[in-house]
């Protein structure tokens, strides 16, 4: 297999799920997953290999086989191990392996990085399921640790899974409690159709982007072409360089299959749906999520274009926690592709593909596909004024029509829609009544999360858009690897000073927030402790406080009404409410730079925490966003409490809890208020559990808790922040931090703190 191509009938990818207590298994059973994967590695002589293997995750235990153990009873695994609570799982994106494209998953122990490995799948959808399965195995290990499980205490570091290096003989583990097998993928016999045999669980039925922060858009349908609606953003956001258009259509196919077709460079496939960029070739692969491609177009039927066209552009893709695919396309230049004789080199319009699941009452696969394109204002205004037909012969129009071509392509190829069962991975653990609520909150939430798939306002959407009208190896037994709301609108003031309610329910919710503020402080803060008046002017961070909204390179503290958080009845109806005023007060912000990553900033003698004023604050919550670049940057926000923390409250349990609990609860909601539209779409407005997306390190001392958020620990997060840094001088971004509420007594949620960053200048960062 090491020298052969990956597209042979003997090699394929499949994911299967074994039962757990909630889906019909017997008492005491844990979640189990199994399926075919590619095992990537390097053997003793330094030769890379790619072997087909059958992987089983049983609770927190991992087994790797050469054959399917269900078809070959008694076969022994070639590798065994356990997943520890310190496992780090990371999606590396696409990689060229043996003349084929695979999607790679990397995992390692953050306490012992010699314990590591890589597996790969033929599609990003399959890879996402394995990612979630490993995350569940990690959560099972965390649960065992919290429970003080005897079986967990008996496992030492030598037992942890390691897919690199020599395969030592490992101890046997109990393999009881197998349940009914449920297929999520297909096996080796279906490899020749692997591009079409892709399926993922259908989630929210929504025709529009629902997030968790308020964003200004005014989408208006200006044309319908071949059943595809074309919208104009009439709001013309300040940060835009042109007019934003988008086409929206429903494609009767699985979300993973649609992504595969859009991202494929195979000419035969693209000729059937893509008029503009069907002739494409790969110029350079930057990493698993970014590449540069060259395309040419011969406009035989568009007489307005008087010559052949060619263009070079970059593609950057992300796979969101909710399953949404985003593909960014920018015009680019590359030395390997100079201007070519006979072709007119042009810059393709910046554009974005967004592919989201749609729920279906009939069980078939559907997704909402959106193509956004930026066009020059002068060109667009001229077309609207004169009604010229030239727009129908333009590159932006051809880009917008790609959605129609994609839809018809899948209609003409029904086999590509895929018809086998699948489901999204969810964690399921045993319940122990003796566990304290703080220890079992992860466990209890997993049961609640099973219902989230059928609701529009689930946990990943936390920024609501204003007025967004879009509907939008070998088969022998020898070892061959060598040991190896959106319609929410705030109340507006009229000229006479009276409140005009654009939405009465929204206004009533705002009044309720003010009443909730006092109750919140009583519950989360110690009412018996003497309050300390916090004056932000007493704290001098390296970044100045904004004088007005037009000020640059500064910070301010907005209220939380622009963020949507879980309401009091979220567990039953998944409703969300406006965030209201933050519990903690933002007292200062540091903008720092250094050649190395900056950890434990609060211990620096020059930090706000160590100042005389800082030592008098009862409690300071420090968030250190570590930005990988040259040099490295750190954005450090300090939030102060006027009273001591109530030890029994959710905040108290978070502050003094363990890292496992903190990782499962610490949430951030971003919202780019002003900035380039492509950066807005890349960042999004969805809440993110930071401890699950990147590595977070915690420092609890004296009167503070510092959270160091290592953005560079995730290739996806690193890629997005790199895009943001390129436009940071023109961006205004709001951030909200909170602790996720998962039990009835923890709801409604509340905003811990907010910060607005106005047009930061990298060169102004203070050297540390």
XYZ file of C-alpha atoms in Angstrom:
768
model
C 0.000 0.000 0.000
C 2.904 2.341 0.672
C 3.736 2.532 -3.032
C 0.305 2.114 -4.531
C -2.504 4.528 -5.128
C -5.175 4.818 -2.514
C -8.097 4.395 -4.900
C -8.247 0.614 -5.107
C -11.245 -1.597 -4.259
C -9.454 -3.025 -1.251
C -9.038 0.286 0.482
C -11.777 2.478 1.796
C -13.131 4.408 4.714
C -16.096 3.569 6.874
C -17.285 4.578 10.303
C -19.639 2.516 12.424
C -21.156 3.046 15.838
C -21.812 0.479 18.491
C -24.644 0.991 20.956
C -24.495 2.827 24.238
C -26.876 3.018 27.232
C -29.146 5.583 25.646
C -29.593 3.837 22.308
C -30.519 0.389 23.347
C -27.385 -1.057 24.913
C -27.404 -2.824 28.218
C -26.649 -1.252 31.554
C -23.080 -0.162 32.044
C -22.196 0.069 28.360
C -20.277 2.946 26.899
C -20.173 4.495 23.425
C -18.308 2.388 20.869
C -17.271 3.324 17.328
C -15.577 1.311 14.616
C -14.666 1.555 10.955
C -12.027 1.625 8.242
C -9.354 4.312 8.247
C -5.957 4.906 6.697
C -3.036 4.680 9.121
C -0.276 7.128 8.165
C 3.253 6.949 9.496
C 6.954 6.406 8.932
C 8.591 3.000 9.356
C 12.018 2.135 10.789
C 13.926 2.977 7.628
C 12.223 6.348 7.230
C 9.753 5.299 4.571
C 6.254 6.728 4.679
C 3.352 4.302 4.611
C -0.406 4.488 4.233
C -2.150 1.307 5.398
C -5.794 0.417 5.500
C -6.765 -0.481 9.051
C -9.928 -1.191 11.014
C -10.142 1.054 14.072
C -12.329 0.494 17.144
C -12.955 3.011 19.954
C -14.587 1.309 22.905
C -15.140 3.830 25.681
C -11.660 5.286 26.131
C -9.868 2.242 24.662
C -8.495 2.021 21.113
C -7.945 -1.134 19.036
C -6.428 -1.296 15.538
C -6.891 -4.375 13.319
C -5.826 -5.467 9.860
C -9.249 -6.970 9.243
C -12.774 -6.348 10.423
C -12.980 -8.279 13.746
C -16.695 -8.914 13.234
C -16.036 -10.727 9.980
C -12.963 -12.485 11.377
C -13.733 -13.554 14.972
C -10.685 -14.167 17.099
C -8.385 -11.855 15.145
C -6.007 -9.956 17.406
C -5.411 -6.207 17.208
C -2.023 -5.070 15.971
C -2.119 -2.000 18.241
C -3.929 -1.232 21.481
C -4.052 1.632 23.920
C -6.202 4.000 25.894
C -7.181 7.602 25.281
C -6.246 9.856 28.185
C -7.840 13.118 29.294
C -4.760 14.959 27.969
C -5.317 13.850 24.369
C -5.220 16.609 21.728
C -7.086 15.938 18.475
C -6.513 18.176 15.455
C -7.795 18.161 11.893
C -4.897 18.831 9.503
C -7.008 19.152 6.376
C -6.212 17.686 2.940
C -2.963 15.938 2.066
C -1.750 14.331 -1.152
C -1.009 10.656 -0.405
C -0.037 8.177 -3.137
C -1.532 10.278 -5.923
C -4.793 10.742 -4.044
C -6.269 13.278 -1.624
C -6.916 12.255 1.970
C -8.145 14.224 4.988
C -5.816 13.799 7.951
C -6.488 13.666 11.687
C -3.597 14.092 14.100
C -3.632 13.317 17.797
C -1.047 13.439 20.542
C -0.739 13.627 24.310
C -0.043 17.200 25.349
C 1.855 15.918 28.403
C 3.923 13.410 26.406
C 4.144 14.353 22.737
C 5.976 11.140 21.890
C 2.566 9.459 22.110
C 1.072 10.497 18.803
C -0.306 9.308 15.494
C -2.157 10.167 12.302
C -5.135 8.603 10.601
C -6.847 9.686 7.405
C -10.172 9.399 5.595
C -11.273 9.919 2.015
C -13.797 12.654 2.910
C -13.891 15.456 5.475
C -17.295 14.246 6.652
C -15.888 10.858 7.679
C -12.934 12.598 9.311
C -15.277 14.788 11.348
C -17.028 11.702 12.712
C -13.704 10.215 13.796
C -12.744 13.546 15.346
C -15.947 13.505 17.389
C -15.425 9.841 18.295
C -11.950 10.576 19.679
C -13.359 13.568 21.540
C -15.917 11.266 23.135
C -13.207 8.803 24.079
C -11.384 11.695 25.701
C -14.549 12.731 27.536
C -14.978 9.153 28.756
C -11.430 9.322 30.146
C -12.247 12.659 31.779
C -15.385 11.170 33.279
C -13.438 8.208 34.657
C -10.910 10.640 36.129
C -13.609 12.722 37.819
C -15.212 9.561 39.146
C -11.905 8.280 40.495
C -12.601 5.093 38.573
C -10.496 2.135 39.677
C -9.968 1.008 36.115
C -8.635 4.452 35.245
C -6.213 4.466 38.171
C -4.806 1.127 37.045
C -3.857 2.509 33.631
C -0.488 4.211 33.471
C 1.110 6.351 30.778
C 2.586 3.296 29.047
C -0.951 2.155 28.195
C -1.801 5.318 26.239
C -2.407 4.930 22.523
C 0.620 5.471 20.305
C 0.351 4.902 16.558
C 3.980 5.739 15.812
C 7.061 3.633 16.310
C 7.487 0.018 17.308
C 4.335 -1.868 18.259
C 5.036 -3.250 21.700
C 2.846 -5.955 23.190
C 0.153 -4.381 25.349
C -2.030 -5.750 28.063
C -5.480 -7.139 27.387
C -8.602 -5.166 28.171
C -12.086 -6.425 28.847
C -14.170 -6.450 25.656
C -17.605 -7.175 27.065
C -20.850 -5.355 26.408
C -20.877 -5.230 22.610
C -24.132 -3.904 21.227
C -25.894 -3.665 17.905
C -23.812 -2.245 15.073
C -25.069 0.857 13.248
C -23.368 1.803 9.982
C -22.291 5.402 9.403
C -20.104 4.735 6.362
C -19.349 1.940 3.924
C -16.514 -0.522 3.766
C -13.715 -1.368 1.312
C -16.050 -2.855 -1.285
C -17.541 0.584 -1.940
C -14.324 2.563 -2.433
C -14.914 3.157 -6.131
C -17.973 5.176 -5.124
C -16.386 6.837 -2.117
C -16.867 10.305 -3.583
C -20.605 9.765 -3.579
C -21.043 7.488 -0.561
C -20.911 10.294 1.918
C -23.524 10.988 4.537
C -23.818 13.036 7.680
C -26.610 13.556 10.088
C -29.097 16.213 9.055
C -29.279 18.987 11.553
C -31.090 22.274 11.748
C -33.754 23.188 9.255
C -33.016 26.825 8.537
C -32.849 28.934 5.460
C -30.659 31.603 6.965
C -27.514 32.009 8.984
C -28.371 32.206 12.661
C -25.556 33.199 14.961
C -24.977 34.592 18.418
C -23.997 38.210 17.793
C -25.829 41.025 16.033
C -24.585 41.733 12.506
C -25.919 44.361 10.082
C -27.153 43.103 6.706
C -29.996 44.097 4.436
C -30.347 41.329 1.870
C -32.752 42.056 -0.976
C -33.575 39.671 -3.799
C -32.785 41.416 -7.101
C -33.101 38.547 -9.548
C -34.043 34.897 -9.915
C -32.011 32.870 -12.414
C -32.821 29.218 -13.123
C -34.564 28.926 -9.780
C -31.605 30.449 -7.898
C -32.200 33.663 -5.999
C -29.609 36.448 -6.284
C -29.441 38.952 -3.417
C -27.804 42.327 -2.926
C -26.611 43.546 0.454
C -28.202 46.986 0.486
C -26.564 47.849 3.798
C -23.148 48.364 2.155
C -21.135 47.753 5.327
C -18.378 50.268 6.045
C -15.543 47.772 5.794
C -16.532 46.548 2.326
C -14.550 47.275 -0.837
C -17.546 46.858 -3.119
C -21.096 45.620 -3.334
C -21.812 42.190 -1.883
C -24.018 39.833 -3.904
C -24.995 36.273 -3.187
C -26.895 33.438 -4.804
C -28.784 30.933 -2.664
C -30.140 27.534 -3.600
C -31.155 24.214 -2.056
C -29.183 21.221 -3.346
C -30.657 17.748 -2.916
C -27.419 16.135 -1.811
C -25.375 15.430 1.261
C -23.293 18.315 2.568
C -20.042 16.339 2.321
C -20.750 15.329 -1.271
C -21.409 18.959 -2.230
C -18.141 20.086 -0.660
C -16.276 17.310 -2.467
C -17.677 18.388 -5.842
C -16.965 22.103 -5.288
C -13.423 21.534 -4.070
C -12.516 18.867 -6.622
C -10.056 19.761 -9.387
C -11.149 16.843 -11.571
C -12.005 18.352 -15.010
C -14.486 15.640 -15.978
C -16.550 16.379 -12.885
C -16.336 20.176 -13.176
C -17.271 20.210 -16.881
C -20.757 19.069 -15.897
C -21.627 22.042 -13.699
C -18.970 24.793 -13.677
C -18.999 27.219 -16.617
C -16.172 29.449 -15.382
C -13.538 27.470 -13.477
C -13.858 23.985 -14.965
C -10.239 23.917 -16.208
C -8.257 24.128 -12.975
C -4.909 22.791 -11.845
C -3.143 22.836 -8.500
C -0.237 25.292 -8.315
C 0.780 24.878 -4.667
C -0.626 23.330 -1.516
C 0.191 25.627 1.426
C -1.245 23.300 4.057
C -4.219 21.036 4.533
C -6.658 23.961 4.436
C -5.091 26.371 1.901
C -4.019 25.886 -1.708
C -3.392 27.969 -4.819
C -4.956 27.003 -8.141
C -4.742 28.165 -11.744
C -7.806 28.286 -14.006
C -8.425 29.285 -17.592
C -11.561 30.038 -19.522
C -12.262 30.213 -23.230
C -15.398 32.384 -23.615
C -16.706 30.810 -26.793
C -20.308 31.790 -26.094
C -19.868 35.091 -24.274
C -19.156 37.520 -27.094
C -18.707 40.432 -24.685
C -15.385 38.876 -23.669
C -13.006 39.315 -26.583
C -10.196 36.994 -25.459
C -9.380 33.892 -23.480
C -9.117 34.445 -19.752
C -6.951 32.923 -17.075
C -6.592 33.634 -13.384
C -4.813 32.454 -10.247
C -6.600 32.353 -6.917
C -6.209 30.872 -3.450
C -8.751 28.635 -1.725
C -9.044 28.419 2.051
C -11.591 26.095 3.659
C -12.950 25.456 7.145
C -15.212 22.791 8.599
C -17.240 24.261 11.446
C -18.264 22.539 14.676
C -21.824 22.459 13.364
C -20.768 20.745 10.135
C -20.898 23.866 7.942
C -18.281 24.153 5.202
C -16.813 27.543 4.272
C -14.529 28.077 1.261
C -12.827 31.455 0.782
C -11.525 32.342 -2.697
C -9.093 35.271 -3.158
C -7.315 36.507 -6.300
C -3.628 35.631 -6.093
C -0.298 35.871 -7.887
C 2.259 33.088 -8.120
C 5.701 32.919 -9.700
C 4.989 29.457 -11.098
C 2.157 30.883 -13.190
C 3.314 34.007 -15.035
C 1.156 35.616 -17.701
C 0.535 33.307 -20.625
C 0.542 34.222 -24.290
C -2.927 34.252 -25.813
C -4.654 34.717 -22.441
C -5.790 37.853 -20.680
C -4.756 37.527 -17.022
C -7.545 38.846 -14.794
C -8.264 38.917 -11.080
C -11.241 36.787 -10.167
C -13.708 38.429 -7.799
C -13.301 37.562 -4.100
C -15.983 35.023 -3.228
C -17.138 32.602 -0.534
C -18.933 29.274 -0.639
C -21.045 28.333 2.374
C -22.616 24.874 2.607
C -25.018 24.137 5.474
C -27.200 21.158 6.330
C -30.948 21.384 6.052
C -33.232 19.158 8.045
C -35.758 17.150 6.059
C -39.044 15.625 7.178
C -38.644 12.889 4.576
C -35.206 11.693 5.634
C -33.458 12.714 2.397
C -30.257 14.770 2.265
C -30.489 18.461 1.561
C -28.188 21.393 2.067
C -28.321 25.145 1.560
C -25.565 26.373 -0.742
C -24.633 30.059 -0.800
C -22.133 31.728 -3.114
C -21.138 35.282 -2.111
C -19.293 37.552 -4.548
C -17.898 41.045 -4.252
C -18.295 43.348 -7.288
C -17.169 46.894 -7.955
C -19.671 49.523 -6.896
C -19.384 51.458 -10.175
C -20.069 48.357 -12.261
C -23.059 47.339 -10.160
C -24.613 50.805 -10.027
C -24.230 51.160 -13.798
C -26.035 47.877 -14.351
C -28.891 48.834 -12.025
C -29.262 52.259 -13.594
C -29.182 51.266 -17.262
C -30.455 47.710 -17.020
C -27.589 46.648 -19.263
C -27.380 42.992 -20.226
C -23.602 43.059 -19.815
C -23.931 41.806 -16.249
C -25.173 38.470 -17.585
C -21.866 38.174 -19.466
C -19.643 39.087 -16.554
C -17.445 36.951 -14.318
C -19.426 37.807 -11.141
C -22.613 36.584 -12.795
C -20.900 33.351 -13.864
C -19.741 32.821 -10.286
C -23.246 33.368 -8.937
C -24.670 30.908 -11.459
C -22.392 28.159 -10.186
C -25.025 27.351 -7.553
C -27.571 26.610 -10.297
C -25.079 24.413 -12.127
C -24.261 22.559 -8.919
C -27.920 21.911 -8.164
C -28.618 20.558 -11.654
C -25.484 18.392 -11.501
C -26.780 16.542 -8.450
C -30.284 16.311 -9.897
C -28.806 14.614 -12.956
C -26.674 12.266 -10.833
C -29.004 10.914 -8.122
C -26.441 8.283 -7.070
C -24.264 11.093 -5.700
C -26.861 12.119 -3.138
C -26.115 8.981 -1.048
C -28.850 7.016 0.643
C -27.298 5.119 3.547
C -27.890 5.826 7.216
C -25.595 7.947 9.307
C -25.603 9.956 12.460
C -23.630 12.639 14.217
C -21.462 11.440 17.070
C -22.685 12.373 20.548
C -21.123 11.527 23.893
C -22.936 9.064 26.139
C -21.695 8.004 29.563
C -22.848 5.920 32.470
C -24.700 7.762 35.200
C -23.591 7.601 38.813
C -25.882 9.218 41.333
C -23.047 9.577 43.794
C -21.211 12.056 41.605
C -21.464 15.719 42.558
C -23.146 18.103 40.153
C -19.867 19.780 39.309
C -18.413 16.438 38.266
C -21.377 15.234 36.253
C -22.229 18.422 34.394
C -20.415 17.155 31.308
C -22.312 13.883 31.528
C -25.721 15.467 32.058
C -25.220 17.833 29.169
C -24.444 15.058 26.755
C -27.975 13.728 27.128
C -29.389 17.204 26.573
C -27.232 17.696 23.495
C -28.902 14.767 21.768
C -31.937 16.987 21.267
C -29.997 19.930 19.884
C -29.915 18.652 16.339
C -33.603 19.368 15.815
C -33.548 22.980 16.922
C -32.647 26.122 15.061
C -30.959 27.949 17.924
C -28.487 25.291 18.983
C -25.287 25.960 20.846
C -23.071 26.793 17.897
C -25.112 29.802 16.746
C -24.562 32.825 18.927
C -24.574 35.955 16.739
C -27.869 37.046 15.200
C -27.953 39.048 11.964
C -30.194 42.098 11.646
C -32.655 41.970 8.777
C -30.974 39.052 7.004
C -33.687 38.096 4.527
C -31.802 35.251 2.916
C -33.494 31.861 3.003
C -31.130 31.073 3.150
C -1.848 -2.735 3.389
C -1.794 -6.484 2.984
C -4.457 -9.036 3.764
C -2.174 -11.610 5.327
C -1.518 -11.957 9.016
C 2.034 -10.676 8.862
C 2.903 -7.208 10.040
C 3.534 -5.062 6.974
C 4.037 -1.653 8.571
C 7.489 -2.579 9.824
C 6.527 -2.157 13.430
C 5.684 0.336 12.596
C -33.500 36.274 15.294
C -32.810 36.834 13.368
C -35.543 39.302 13.148
C -34.570 40.675 16.536
C -34.395 44.449 16.324
C -33.656 46.735 19.220
C -35.891 49.558 20.291
C -35.040 52.852 18.576
C -35.371 56.426 19.880
C -37.463 58.798 17.835
C -36.635 62.500 17.507
C -38.964 63.403 20.377
C -37.085 61.031 22.671
C -39.822 58.405 22.818
C -39.038 54.753 22.373
C -40.301 53.213 19.150
C -40.594 49.471 19.580
C -39.688 47.695 16.361
C -40.200 44.424 18.137
C -42.200 44.417 21.378
C -40.970 41.032 22.580
C -37.384 42.193 22.119
C -38.039 45.270 24.255
C -39.714 43.234 27.003
C -36.713 40.907 27.042
C -34.461 43.939 27.480
C -36.413 45.066 30.545
C -36.142 41.590 32.022
C -32.366 41.720 31.644
C -32.114 44.699 33.975
C -34.151 42.922 36.643
C -31.963 39.860 36.231
C -28.747 41.817 36.812
C -29.308 42.234 40.551
C -30.270 38.580 40.989
C -27.206 37.525 39.040
C -24.850 39.461 41.297
C -26.469 37.950 44.378
C -26.001 34.436 43.047
C -22.523 34.630 41.503
C -20.877 37.108 43.874
C -20.586 37.007 47.641
C -23.184 39.479 48.893
C -21.654 39.414 52.382
C -18.283 40.728 51.205
C -17.609 44.467 51.172
C -17.796 45.914 47.633
C -14.750 47.620 46.134
C -15.345 50.451 43.691
C -13.451 49.768 40.456
C -12.314 52.822 38.503
C -10.832 51.834 35.113
C -8.849 55.088 35.050
C -6.672 53.668 37.845
C -5.443 50.875 35.554
C -2.974 51.610 32.783
C -2.793 48.916 30.134
C -0.667 49.187 27.002
C -3.815 49.718 24.894
C -5.709 52.959 25.464
C -9.411 53.364 26.246
C -11.422 54.621 23.248
C -12.481 58.252 23.249
C -15.268 57.658 20.736
C -16.417 55.055 18.217
C -14.155 56.492 15.507
C -11.000 56.179 17.593
C -8.372 53.644 16.488
C -5.957 51.285 18.232
C -8.029 51.254 21.416
C -10.618 49.315 23.416
C -14.042 49.846 24.935
C -16.622 47.705 26.731
C -19.961 47.274 24.923
C -23.037 45.901 26.647
C -24.047 42.328 26.026
C -27.284 43.024 24.155
C -25.558 42.246 20.877
C -24.997 38.620 21.934
C -27.528 35.817 22.207
C -27.142 33.355 25.095
C -29.127 30.440 26.493
C -32.362 31.434 28.147
C -34.008 30.063 31.276
C -36.004 27.482 29.308
C -33.199 26.498 26.916
C -33.223 22.861 28.032
C -36.828 22.473 26.880
C -37.293 24.898 23.971
C -33.708 25.962 23.090
C -34.660 29.629 23.269
C -32.002 32.308 23.549
C -32.046 35.804 24.972
C -29.964 38.965 24.718
C -26.893 38.897 26.938
C -27.499 42.046 28.962
C -24.862 43.824 31.042
C -21.701 41.820 31.824
C -21.162 40.557 35.352
C -17.515 41.686 35.437
C -16.120 45.099 34.547
C -13.424 45.451 31.897
C -10.606 47.364 33.601
C -7.866 47.286 30.974
C -6.347 45.663 27.891
C -2.728 44.878 27.028
C -1.514 44.530 23.424
C 1.843 42.751 23.614
C 4.430 41.180 21.326
C 7.388 38.890 21.825
C 9.565 36.442 19.921
C 8.129 33.636 22.039
C 4.631 32.755 23.185
C 3.670 34.749 26.269
C 2.336 32.600 29.115
C 1.308 33.605 32.656
C 1.164 37.311 31.816
C -0.542 38.071 35.134
C 2.659 37.166 36.980
C 4.646 39.818 35.126
C 5.496 42.678 37.534
C 4.227 45.191 34.951
C 0.810 43.576 34.502
C -2.375 45.194 35.791
C -2.861 42.317 38.221
C 0.405 43.112 40.013
C -0.270 46.857 40.273
C -1.321 48.391 43.576
C -4.818 49.008 42.213
C -5.013 45.451 40.898
C -4.130 43.891 44.240
C -7.131 45.633 45.820
C -9.646 44.126 43.367
C -11.416 41.121 44.959
C -11.109 39.033 41.796
C -9.642 39.529 38.296
C -10.475 37.309 35.323
C -7.597 37.418 32.810
C -8.038 36.217 29.213
C -4.803 36.002 27.227
C -5.421 35.402 23.502
C -2.085 34.148 22.177
C -1.780 34.970 18.466
C 0.850 33.054 16.465
C 2.775 35.317 14.078
C 6.193 36.872 13.586
C 6.493 38.231 16.209
C 3.958 36.509 18.491
C 1.174 38.719 19.845
C -0.904 38.529 22.992
C -4.172 40.361 23.509
C -4.806 40.356 27.241
C -8.150 41.520 28.674
C -8.606 42.060 32.418
C -12.104 41.792 33.934
C -12.600 42.803 37.558
C -15.247 41.931 40.149
C -16.323 44.419 42.806
C -17.084 41.593 45.235
C -15.573 38.243 46.034
C -16.756 35.226 44.054
C -19.438 33.003 45.551
C -17.665 29.654 45.900
C -20.901 27.691 45.345
C -21.865 29.522 42.160
C -21.132 28.390 38.616
C -18.408 31.016 38.368
C -16.919 29.866 41.673
C -16.876 26.248 40.547
C -15.251 27.292 37.285
C -12.589 29.469 38.931
C -11.590 26.829 41.487
C -12.431 23.761 39.386
C -10.146 21.485 37.422
C -8.994 21.989 33.841
C -11.331 19.289 32.512
C -14.368 21.187 33.801
C -12.996 24.519 32.578
C -12.282 23.198 29.080
C -15.848 21.941 28.787
C -17.461 25.252 29.815
C -15.380 28.294 28.759
C -17.119 29.887 25.784
C -16.345 32.855 23.535
C -18.651 34.641 21.085
C -17.027 36.788 18.351
C -18.680 39.503 16.302
C -16.916 41.684 13.749
C -18.866 44.936 13.888
C -16.905 46.623 11.131
C -14.526 45.125 8.619
C -13.999 43.390 5.306
C -16.911 41.085 4.549
C -14.775 38.007 3.837
C -13.127 38.316 7.243
C -16.585 38.578 8.812
C -17.730 35.376 7.157
C -14.528 33.530 8.067
C -14.720 34.498 11.747
C -18.482 34.032 11.922
C -20.783 34.840 14.800
C -21.048 31.454 16.473
C -20.128 30.609 20.033
C -17.055 28.442 20.491
C -16.069 26.255 23.425
C -12.442 27.331 23.440
C -11.209 24.398 25.496
C -12.515 22.019 22.834
C -11.195 24.008 19.847
C -7.713 25.024 21.027
C -5.391 24.362 23.956
C -6.201 26.456 27.038
C -3.814 26.690 30.006
C -5.071 27.950 33.364
C -3.268 29.762 36.188
C -5.148 30.230 39.484
C -3.346 32.296 42.108
C -4.156 34.919 44.720
C -7.034 37.052 43.444
C -6.979 36.078 39.770
C -7.530 33.345 37.210
C -5.617 33.611 33.936
C -6.634 31.654 30.845
C -3.964 31.419 28.148
C -5.698 30.608 24.860
C -3.129 29.110 22.475
C -4.632 29.885 19.063
C -1.606 28.347 17.366
C -2.492 24.911 18.765
C -5.149 24.531 16.038
C -4.246 24.763 12.357
C -7.770 25.967 11.530
C -7.768 28.689 14.215
C -4.250 29.700 13.175
C -5.371 30.024 9.566
C -8.363 32.193 10.480
C -6.377 34.476 12.785
C -3.782 34.876 10.013
C -6.537 36.152 7.730
C -7.757 38.538 10.437
C -4.262 39.980 11.009
C -4.099 40.958 7.347
C -7.094 43.282 7.825
C -6.782 44.081 11.538
C -6.195 47.815 11.038
C -9.684 48.143 9.530
C -11.569 45.826 11.863
C -13.786 46.565 14.853
C -14.499 43.331 16.739
C -16.604 42.563 19.811
C -15.827 39.570 22.013
C -17.984 38.138 24.789
C -16.848 35.509 27.289
C -19.141 33.335 29.363
C -19.432 30.001 31.136
C -21.793 27.612 29.423
C -24.899 26.751 31.416
C -26.003 23.131 31.149
C -28.332 22.542 34.084
C -31.594 24.210 34.984
C -30.020 25.918 37.999
C -27.311 27.401 35.750
C -29.778 29.050 33.380
C -30.255 31.604 32.066
C -26.637 32.134 31.061
C -24.960 35.454 31.643
C -22.128 37.365 29.990
C -18.991 37.390 32.117
C -17.340 40.227 30.217
C -17.172 41.979 26.852
C -14.466 43.865 24.993
C -14.496 45.868 21.765
C -11.205 46.231 19.869
C -11.033 49.159 17.464
C -8.665 48.911 14.474
C -5.573 47.576 16.203
C -2.124 48.458 14.878
C 0.323 45.539 15.128
C 3.324 47.853 15.274
C 1.940 49.523 18.414
C 2.104 46.306 20.463
C 4.335 46.629 23.525
C 7.419 44.386 23.569
C 7.478 42.062 26.541
